[in-house]
Amino acid sequence: TNVLLRACRSDPTRPDPILYLPMNNCTRSRLVRWRLGRFTAMARTECPCTDIGALISREHFLTCRAIPHDLLHSLPVVPPGVNRIYFAISSLPTKAKSSPPAFWESLLILLWYVDALCHPNKNISPDPSLGTSWYQYPK
């Protein structure tokens, strides 16, 4: 997995921060699956949102009606042509003792929606520890 993650980053000489930043396993799993494209790359299936014929893809999640738009708008502003969710994940701090970014909770909720939409037959409960998924280290 580390080799695949390294290939997905702009600077492959450094380890991906999602491997060592302080977070719970569920959060780390969703971040890794997004980075590797495992949410959307398996089968081309129709999204269970109300857009008839919309296929699940990274780009579709930016306009999906099942995902509250305020979550997307709370992510960092991106350069043209860059996926907003990918950019937010790439904008995570590189030091484990850093504080979580302001968009951290919105990113986690958004990835929960993505997980639930990609697996509509599973009952995926929301992560009860969103506020504590980034463990606070003493400064």
Coordinates of N, CA and C in Angstrom, one line a residue:
T1 N 0.8 -1.2 0.0 CA 0.0 0.0 0.0 C 0.9 1.3 0.0
N2 N 2.0 1.2 0.7 CA 2.8 2.4 0.8 C 3.4 2.8 -0.6
V3 N 3.7 1.8 -1.4 CA 4.3 2.0 -2.7 C 3.2 2.7 -3.6
L4 N 2.0 2.2 -3.5 CA 0.8 2.7 -4.3 C 0.6 4.2 -3.8
L5 N 0.6 4.4 -2.5 CA 0.3 5.7 -2.0 C 1.4 6.7 -2.5
R6 N 2.6 6.2 -2.5 CA 3.7 7.1 -2.9 C 3.6 7.5 -4.4
A7 N 3.0 6.6 -5.2 CA 2.8 6.9 -6.6 C 1.7 7.9 -6.8
C8 N 0.8 8.1 -5.9 CA -0.3 9.0 -5.9 C 0.0 10.4 -5.5
R9 N 1.2 10.6 -5.0 CA 1.6 11.9 -4.4 C 2.5 12.7 -5.3
S10 N 2.4 14.0 -5.1 CA 3.3 14.9 -6.0 C 4.8 14.8 -5.6
D11 N 5.0 14.5 -4.3 CA 6.4 14.3 -3.8 C 6.6 12.9 -3.3
P12 N 6.9 11.9 -4.1 CA 7.0 10.5 -3.7 C 8.2 10.2 -2.8
T13 N 9.1 11.2 -2.6 CA 10.2 10.9 -1.7 C 9.9 10.9 -0.2
R14 N 8.7 11.5 0.1 CA 8.3 11.6 1.5 C 7.1 10.7 1.7
P15 N 7.0 10.1 2.9 CA 5.8 9.3 3.2 C 4.5 10.1 3.2
D16 N 3.5 9.5 2.8 CA 2.2 10.1 2.8 C 1.7 10.4 4.3
P17 N 1.3 11.7 4.6 CA 1.0 12.0 6.0 C -0.2 11.2 6.5
I18 N -1.1 10.7 5.6 CA -2.2 9.9 6.1 C -1.8 8.6 6.7
L19 N -0.5 8.2 6.5 CA 0.0 7.0 7.1 C 0.4 7.2 8.6
Y20 N 0.7 8.5 8.9 CA 1.2 8.7 10.3 C 0.5 9.8 11.1
L21 N -0.4 10.5 10.5 CA -1.1 11.5 11.2 C -2.0 10.8 12.3
P22 N -2.2 11.4 13.4 CA -3.0 10.8 14.5 C -4.5 10.8 14.1
M23 N -5.0 9.6 13.8 CA -6.4 9.4 13.5 C -6.8 8.0 13.7
N24 N -8.1 7.7 13.8 CA -8.6 6.3 14.1 C -8.5 5.5 12.8
N25 N -8.6 4.2 12.9 CA -8.5 3.3 11.8 C -9.5 3.5 10.7
C26 N -10.8 3.8 11.1 CA -11.8 4.1 10.1 C -11.5 5.3 9.2
T27 N -11.1 6.3 9.9 CA -10.7 7.6 9.2 C -9.6 7.3 8.2
R28 N -8.5 6.6 8.7 CA -7.3 6.3 7.9 C -7.7 5.5 6.7
S29 N -8.6 4.5 6.9 CA -9.1 3.6 5.8 C -9.7 4.4 4.7
R30 N -10.6 5.3 5.1 CA -11.3 6.1 4.1 C -10.4 7.0 3.3
L31 N -9.4 7.6 4.0 CA -8.4 8.5 3.3 C -7.6 7.7 2.4
V32 N -7.1 6.5 2.8 CA -6.3 5.7 1.9 C -7.1 5.2 0.7
R33 N -8.4 4.8 1.0 CA -9.2 4.3 -0.2 C -9.5 5.5 -1.2
W34 N -9.7 6.7 -0.7 CA -9.8 7.8 -1.6 C -8.5 8.0 -2.4
R35 N -7.4 8.1 -1.7 CA -6.1 8.3 -2.3 C -5.8 7.3 -3.4
L36 N -6.2 6.0 -3.1 CA -5.9 4.9 -4.1 C -7.0 4.8 -5.1
G37 N -8.1 5.5 -5.0 CA -9.2 5.4 -6.0 C -10.0 4.1 -5.7
R38 N -10.0 3.5 -4.6 CA -10.7 2.3 -4.3 C -12.2 2.5 -4.0
F39 N -12.6 3.7 -3.8 CA -14.0 4.0 -3.6 C -14.7 3.9 -5.0
T40 N -14.1 4.4 -6.0 CA -14.7 4.5 -7.3 C -14.2 3.6 -8.4
A41 N -13.1 3.0 -8.2 CA -12.4 2.3 -9.4 C -12.9 0.9 -9.5
M42 N -13.7 0.3 -8.6 CA -14.1 -1.1 -8.7 C -15.0 -1.3 -9.9
A43 N -16.2 -1.0 -9.7 CA -17.2 -1.3 -10.8 C -17.9 0.1 -11.1
R44 N -18.2 0.3 -12.4 CA -18.9 1.5 -12.8 C -20.4 1.3 -12.5
T45 N -20.8 1.8 -11.3 CA -22.2 1.6 -10.9 C -22.9 3.0 -10.8
E46 N -24.2 2.9 -10.9 CA -25.0 4.1 -10.8 C -25.1 4.6 -9.4
C47 N -25.0 5.9 -9.2 CA -25.0 6.5 -7.8 C -26.5 6.4 -7.3
P48 N -26.7 6.1 -6.1 CA -28.0 6.0 -5.6 C -28.7 7.4 -5.3
C49 N -28.0 8.5 -5.7 CA -28.6 9.8 -5.5 C -29.7 10.0 -6.5
T50 N -30.3 11.1 -6.5 CA -31.5 11.3 -7.4 C -31.1 11.7 -8.8
D51 N -29.8 11.8 -9.1 CA -29.4 12.1 -10.5 C -29.5 10.7 -11.3
I52 N -30.5 10.6 -12.1 CA -30.7 9.3 -12.8 C -29.6 9.2 -13.9
G53 N -29.0 8.0 -13.8 CA -27.9 7.7 -14.8 C -26.5 8.2 -14.4
A54 N -26.4 8.9 -13.2 CA -25.1 9.4 -12.8 C -24.3 8.3 -12.3
L55 N -23.1 8.0 -12.8 CA -22.2 7.0 -12.4 C -21.3 7.5 -11.3
I56 N -21.0 6.6 -10.3 CA -20.1 6.9 -9.2 C -18.8 7.2 -9.8
S57 N -18.3 8.4 -9.5 CA -16.9 8.8 -9.8 C -16.4 9.9 -8.9
R58 N -15.2 10.2 -8.9 CA -14.6 11.2 -8.1 C -15.3 12.6 -8.4
E59 N -15.4 12.8 -9.7 CA -16.0 14.1 -10.2 C -17.5 14.2 -9.8
H60 N -18.2 13.0 -9.9 CA -19.6 13.1 -9.5 C -19.9 13.5 -8.1
F61 N -19.0 13.1 -7.2 CA -19.2 13.4 -5.8 C -19.1 14.9 -5.5
L62 N -18.5 15.7 -6.4 CA -18.5 17.1 -6.3 C -19.8 17.8 -6.6
T63 N -20.7 17.1 -7.3 CA -22.1 17.6 -7.6 C -23.2 16.7 -7.1
C64 N -22.9 15.7 -6.4 CA -23.9 14.7 -6.0 C -24.9 15.3 -5.1
R65 N -26.2 15.1 -5.4 CA -27.3 15.7 -4.6 C -27.4 15.0 -3.2
A66 N -26.8 13.9 -3.0 CA -26.9 13.2 -1.7 C -25.9 13.7 -0.7
I67 N -24.9 14.5 -1.2 CA -23.9 15.1 -0.3 C -24.2 16.6 -0.1
P68 N -24.3 17.0 1.1 CA -24.6 18.4 1.4 C -23.5 19.3 0.8
H69 N -23.9 20.3 0.1 CA -22.9 21.2 -0.6 C -22.1 22.0 0.4
D70 N -22.6 22.3 1.6 CA -21.9 23.0 2.6 C -20.6 22.3 3.0
L71 N -20.6 20.9 2.9 CA -19.4 20.2 3.2 C -18.3 20.5 2.2
L72 N -18.7 20.5 0.9 CA -17.7 20.8 -0.1 C -17.2 22.2 0.0
H73 N -18.1 23.1 0.3 CA -17.7 24.5 0.3 C -16.8 24.8 1.5
S74 N -16.8 23.9 2.5 CA -15.9 24.2 3.7 C -14.5 23.6 3.4
L75 N -14.3 22.9 2.3 CA -12.9 22.4 2.0 C -12.1 23.6 1.4
P76 N -10.8 23.4 1.3 CA -10.0 24.5 0.8 C -10.3 24.8 -0.7
V77 N -10.1 26.1 -1.0 CA -10.3 26.5 -2.4 C -9.2 25.9 -3.3
V78 N -9.6 25.4 -4.4 CA -8.6 24.6 -5.2 C -8.3 25.4 -6.5
P79 N -7.1 25.1 -7.1 CA -6.8 25.6 -8.4 C -7.7 24.9 -9.5
P80 N -7.9 25.6 -10.6 CA -8.8 25.0 -11.6 C -8.3 23.6 -12.1
G81 N -9.2 22.7 -12.3 CA -8.9 21.4 -12.8 C -8.4 20.4 -11.7
V82 N -8.5 20.8 -10.5 CA -8.1 19.9 -9.4 C -9.3 19.5 -8.6
N83 N -9.4 18.2 -8.3 CA -10.5 17.7 -7.5 C -10.4 18.2 -6.1
R84 N -11.5 18.8 -5.6 CA -11.6 19.5 -4.3 C -11.3 18.5 -3.1
I85 N -11.8 17.3 -3.2 CA -11.6 16.4 -2.1 C -10.1 15.9 -2.1
Y86 N -9.6 15.6 -3.3 CA -8.2 15.2 -3.4 C -7.3 16.3 -2.9
F87 N -7.6 17.5 -3.2 CA -6.8 18.7 -2.8 C -6.8 18.8 -1.3
A88 N -8.0 18.6 -0.7 CA -8.1 18.8 0.8 C -7.2 17.7 1.5
I89 N -7.3 16.5 1.0 CA -6.4 15.4 1.5 C -5.0 15.7 1.4
S90 N -4.6 16.3 0.2 CA -3.2 16.6 0.0 C -2.8 17.8 0.8
S91 N -3.7 18.6 1.3 CA -3.4 19.8 2.1 C -3.3 19.5 3.6
L92 N -3.4 18.2 4.0 CA -3.3 17.9 5.4 C -1.9 18.2 5.9
P93 N -1.7 18.5 7.1 CA -0.4 18.8 7.7 C 0.6 17.6 7.5
T94 N 1.8 18.0 7.5 CA 2.8 16.9 7.3 C 3.5 16.5 8.6
K95 N 3.2 17.2 9.7 CA 3.7 16.9 11.0 C 2.7 16.3 11.9
A96 N 3.0 15.2 12.6 CA 2.0 14.5 13.4 C 1.5 15.4 14.6
K97 N 2.4 16.3 15.0 CA 2.0 17.2 16.2 C 1.2 18.4 15.8
S98 N 0.9 18.5 14.5 CA 0.1 19.7 14.0 C -1.3 19.6 14.5
S99 N -2.0 20.7 14.6 CA -3.4 20.7 14.9 C -4.2 20.3 13.6
P100 N -5.4 19.8 13.8 CA -6.2 19.4 12.6 C -6.5 20.7 11.8
P101 N -6.6 20.6 10.5 CA -7.1 21.7 9.7 C -8.5 22.1 10.0
A102 N -8.9 23.3 9.7 CA -10.3 23.7 9.9 C -11.3 22.9 9.2
F103 N -11.0 22.3 8.1 CA -11.9 21.5 7.3 C -11.9 20.1 7.6
W104 N -11.2 19.6 8.7 CA -11.0 18.2 9.0 C -12.4 17.5 9.2
E105 N -13.2 18.1 10.1 CA -14.5 17.4 10.3 C -15.4 17.3 9.1
S106 N -15.4 18.4 8.3 CA -16.2 18.3 7.1 C -15.7 17.3 6.1
L107 N -14.3 17.2 6.0 CA -13.7 16.2 5.1 C -14.1 14.8 5.6
L108 N -14.1 14.5 6.9 CA -14.5 13.2 7.4 C -16.0 12.8 7.1
I109 N -16.8 13.8 7.3 CA -18.3 13.6 7.0 C -18.5 13.4 5.5
L110 N -17.8 14.1 4.7 CA -17.9 14.0 3.3 C -17.5 12.6 2.8
L111 N -16.3 12.1 3.4 CA -15.9 10.8 3.0 C -16.8 9.7 3.6
W112 N -17.5 9.9 4.7 CA -18.5 9.0 5.1 C -19.6 8.9 4.1
Y113 N -20.1 10.0 3.6 CA -21.1 10.1 2.5 C -20.6 9.3 1.3
V114 N -19.4 9.5 0.9 CA -18.8 8.8 -0.3 C -18.9 7.3 0.0
D115 N -18.4 6.9 1.2 CA -18.4 5.4 1.6 C -19.8 4.9 1.5
A116 N -20.8 5.6 2.1 CA -22.2 5.1 2.1 C -22.8 5.0 0.7
L117 N -22.4 6.0 -0.2 CA -23.0 5.9 -1.6 C -22.3 4.8 -2.4
C118 N -21.1 4.5 -2.1 CA -20.4 3.5 -2.8 C -20.8 2.1 -2.4
H119 N -21.3 2.0 -1.2 CA -21.8 0.7 -0.6 C -23.2 0.8 -0.1
P120 N -24.2 1.0 -1.0 CA -25.5 1.3 -0.6 C -26.2 0.1 0.1
N121 N -25.7 -1.1 -0.1 CA -26.3 -2.2 0.6 C -25.8 -2.5 2.0
K122 N -24.8 -1.7 2.4 CA -24.3 -1.9 3.8 C -24.8 -0.7 4.6
N123 N -25.0 -1.0 5.9 CA -25.4 0.0 6.9 C -24.1 0.5 7.5
I124 N -23.6 1.6 7.0 CA -22.4 2.2 7.4 C -22.7 3.3 8.4
S125 N -22.5 3.1 9.7 CA -22.9 4.1 10.7 C -21.9 5.2 10.7
P126 N -22.3 6.4 10.9 CA -21.3 7.5 11.0 C -20.3 7.3 12.1
D127 N -19.1 7.8 11.9 CA -18.1 7.7 12.9 C -18.5 8.5 14.1
P128 N -18.6 7.9 15.3 CA -19.1 8.7 16.5 C -18.0 9.6 17.0
S129 N -16.8 9.4 16.6 CA -15.7 10.1 17.2 C -15.1 11.1 16.2
L130 N -15.9 11.8 15.5 CA -15.4 12.8 14.5 C -14.5 13.9 15.2
G131 N -15.0 14.4 16.3 CA -14.2 15.4 16.9 C -12.9 14.9 17.5
T132 N -12.8 13.7 17.8 CA -11.6 13.1 18.4 C -10.8 12.2 17.5
S133 N -11.1 12.2 16.2 CA -10.4 11.4 15.3 C -9.0 11.9 15.1
W134 N -8.7 13.1 15.4 CA -7.4 13.7 15.3 C -7.0 13.9 16.8
Y135 N -6.1 13.0 17.3 CA -5.8 13.1 18.7 C -4.9 14.3 18.9
Q136 N -5.3 15.1 19.9 CA -4.5 16.3 20.3 C -3.3 16.0 21.0
Y137 N -2.2 16.4 20.5 CA -0.9 16.2 21.2 C -0.6 17.5 22.0
P138 N 0.1 17.4 23.1 CA 0.5 18.6 23.8 C 1.5 19.4 22.9
K139 N 1.3 20.6 23.0 CA 2.2 21.5 22.2 C 3.5 21.8 22.9

